[in-house]
mmCIF file of C-alpha atoms in Angstrom:
data_model
loop_
_atom_site.group_PDB
_atom_site.id
_atom_site.type_symbol
_atom_site.label_atom_id
_atom_site.label_comp_id
_atom_site.label_asym_id
_atom_site.label_seq_id
_atom_site.Cartn_x
_atom_site.Cartn_y
_atom_site.Cartn_z
ATOM 1 C CA LYS I 25 53.811 -48.211 -65.983
ATOM 2 C CA LYS I 26 52.344 -50.984 -62.838
ATOM 3 C CA ASN I 27 55.697 -52.487 -62.758
ATOM 4 C CA GLU I 28 57.479 -49.674 -62.231
ATOM 5 C CA ASN I 29 55.004 -48.196 -59.696
ATOM 6 C CA SER I 30 55.529 -50.671 -58.134
ATOM 7 C CA LYS I 31 59.624 -51.148 -57.867
ATOM 8 C CA ASN I 32 58.777 -46.746 -56.758
ATOM 9 C CA GLU I 33 56.459 -48.066 -54.006
ATOM 10 C CA LYS I 34 58.977 -50.894 -52.648
ATOM 11 C CA VAL I 35 61.965 -47.727 -53.086
ATOM 12 C CA PHE I 36 60.134 -45.596 -50.800
ATOM 13 C CA ASN I 37 58.877 -47.693 -47.902
ATOM 14 C CA LYS I 38 62.254 -49.312 -48.188
ATOM 15 C CA ARG I 39 62.908 -45.721 -47.300
ATOM 16 C CA ALA I 40 60.481 -44.779 -44.980
ATOM 17 C CA GLU I 41 61.109 -47.657 -42.191
ATOM 18 C CA LYS I 42 64.831 -46.248 -43.526
ATOM 19 C CA ILE I 43 64.076 -42.720 -42.157
ATOM 20 C CA ILE I 44 61.748 -44.007 -39.039
ATOM 21 C CA THR I 45 63.853 -46.546 -37.483
ATOM 22 C CA ASP I 46 67.297 -43.888 -38.037
ATOM 23 C CA PHE I 47 65.375 -40.942 -36.093
ATOM 24 C CA ARG I 48 63.379 -43.071 -33.822
ATOM 25 C CA ARG I 49 66.785 -43.382 -32.215
ATOM 26 C CA MET I 50 67.722 -39.908 -32.288
ATOM 27 C CA GLY I 51 64.356 -39.543 -30.373
ATOM 28 C CA ILE I 52 62.283 -38.150 -33.544
ATOM 29 C CA LEU I 53 59.302 -39.668 -32.864
ATOM 30 C CA CYS I 54 57.299 -40.179 -36.471
ATOM 31 C CA ILE I 55 53.894 -39.408 -35.610
ATOM 32 C CA THR I 56 52.309 -39.767 -38.899
ATOM 33 C CA LYS I 57 49.916 -43.096 -37.651
ATOM 34 C CA LYS I 58 49.685 -44.562 -41.271
ATOM 35 C CA PRO I 59 53.204 -42.763 -43.314
ATOM 36 C CA SER I 60 53.277 -42.626 -46.136
ATOM 37 C CA ASN I 61 56.030 -43.833 -48.340
ATOM 38 C CA SER I 62 56.408 -40.477 -49.671
ATOM 39 C CA ILE I 63 55.956 -37.836 -47.277
ATOM 40 C CA ILE I 64 56.747 -38.586 -42.642
ATOM 41 C CA ALA I 65 55.506 -36.559 -40.842
ATOM 42 C CA PHE I 66 57.854 -36.724 -37.625
ATOM 43 C CA ASN I 67 58.312 -35.035 -34.194
ATOM 44 C CA HIS I 68 61.391 -33.660 -33.388
ATOM 45 C CA PRO I 69 62.255 -33.749 -29.157
ATOM 46 C CA TYR I 70 64.078 -29.934 -29.413
ATOM 47 C CA MET I 71 63.287 -27.525 -32.098
ATOM 48 C CA SER I 72 60.502 -25.741 -33.020
ATOM 49 C CA TYR I 73 60.340 -26.468 -37.004
ATOM 50 C CA GLU I 74 60.981 -22.857 -37.482
ATOM 51 C CA GLN I 75 64.451 -23.952 -35.424
ATOM 52 C CA LEU I 76 65.100 -26.783 -37.320
ATOM 53 C CA LYS I 77 64.372 -25.879 -40.525
ATOM 54 C CA GLY I 78 67.019 -22.683 -40.080
ATOM 55 C CA PHE I 79 69.619 -24.435 -38.996
ATOM 56 C CA LEU I 80 68.292 -27.358 -41.678
ATOM 57 C CA GLU I 81 68.858 -24.626 -44.224
ATOM 58 C CA LYS I 82 72.217 -24.161 -43.169
ATOM 59 C CA LYS I 83 73.373 -27.592 -44.692
ATOM 60 C CA SER I 84 70.750 -27.298 -48.346
ATOM 61 C CA ILE I 85 68.501 -29.680 -46.879
ATOM 62 C CA ILE I 86 64.481 -28.967 -46.638
ATOM 63 C CA ILE I 87 61.853 -29.838 -44.226
ATOM 64 C CA TYR I 88 58.323 -28.851 -45.240
ATOM 65 C CA SER I 89 55.274 -27.839 -42.206
ATOM 66 C CA GLY I 90 54.805 -29.801 -39.641
ATOM 67 C CA VAL I 91 51.549 -30.863 -38.091
ATOM 68 C CA PRO I 92 48.929 -28.560 -36.718
ATOM 69 C CA GLY I 93 48.639 -28.782 -33.395
ATOM 70 C CA HIS I 94 51.706 -30.731 -32.921
ATOM 71 C CA LYS I 95 54.369 -29.008 -31.010
ATOM 72 C CA ASN I 96 57.545 -29.322 -32.648
ATOM 73 C CA SER I 97 56.186 -31.131 -35.953
ATOM 74 C CA PHE I 98 57.794 -31.350 -39.501
ATOM 75 C CA ARG I 99 58.070 -33.483 -42.565
ATOM 76 C CA VAL I 100 60.147 -34.453 -44.615
ATOM 77 C CA SER I 101 59.758 -36.352 -48.496
ATOM 78 C CA THR I 102 61.078 -39.722 -49.052
ATOM 79 C CA MET I 103 60.674 -38.122 -52.969
ATOM 80 C CA SER I 104 64.170 -37.148 -54.461
ATOM 81 C CA LYS I 105 66.188 -38.618 -56.846
ATOM 82 C CA LYS I 106 68.632 -37.545 -54.697
ATOM 83 C CA PHE I 107 67.408 -38.707 -51.359
ATOM 84 C CA ASP I 108 70.254 -42.222 -51.407
ATOM 85 C CA CYS I 109 72.730 -40.655 -51.942
ATOM 86 C CA LYS I 110 72.778 -37.453 -49.834
ATOM 87 C CA TYR I 111 71.111 -39.612 -46.700
ATOM 88 C CA SER I 112 73.616 -39.766 -44.478
ATOM 89 C CA LYS I 113 74.538 -36.135 -44.832
ATOM 90 C CA ILE I 114 70.767 -35.805 -43.603
ATOM 91 C CA ILE I 115 71.273 -38.399 -40.986
ATOM 92 C CA GLY I 116 74.550 -36.460 -39.935
ATOM 93 C CA ALA I 117 71.954 -33.100 -40.021
ATOM 94 C CA PHE I 118 69.070 -34.542 -37.276
ATOM 95 C CA ARG I 119 71.843 -36.268 -35.641
ATOM 96 C CA ASP I 120 73.186 -33.152 -34.808
ATOM 97 C CA SER I 121 69.932 -30.957 -34.067
ATOM 98 C CA CYS I 122 69.632 -33.834 -31.531
ATOM 99 C CA VAL I 123 73.022 -32.073 -29.846
ATOM 100 C CA HIS I 124 71.653 -29.797 -27.264
#
């Protein structure tokens, strides 16, 4: 069990690093001081949480409410087993959300 947890942690850490880096390139900044490797908070440069939630729901992507006191914040989970195979779709949708 311990070995499996270590393997999962490595997978989640790799996912977290990747999404934080790819989002940063779009101007979507990580606002979690010490990001958990499964739930990460970000700040969108243009859209409020409600706007972004609606935009992404049309593309079948779910996000979570943001951090109180942080305008345009939202959270993303990297825990889904489908995260890796849907990653390019996720990144594409967020890239589209930054075009204004």
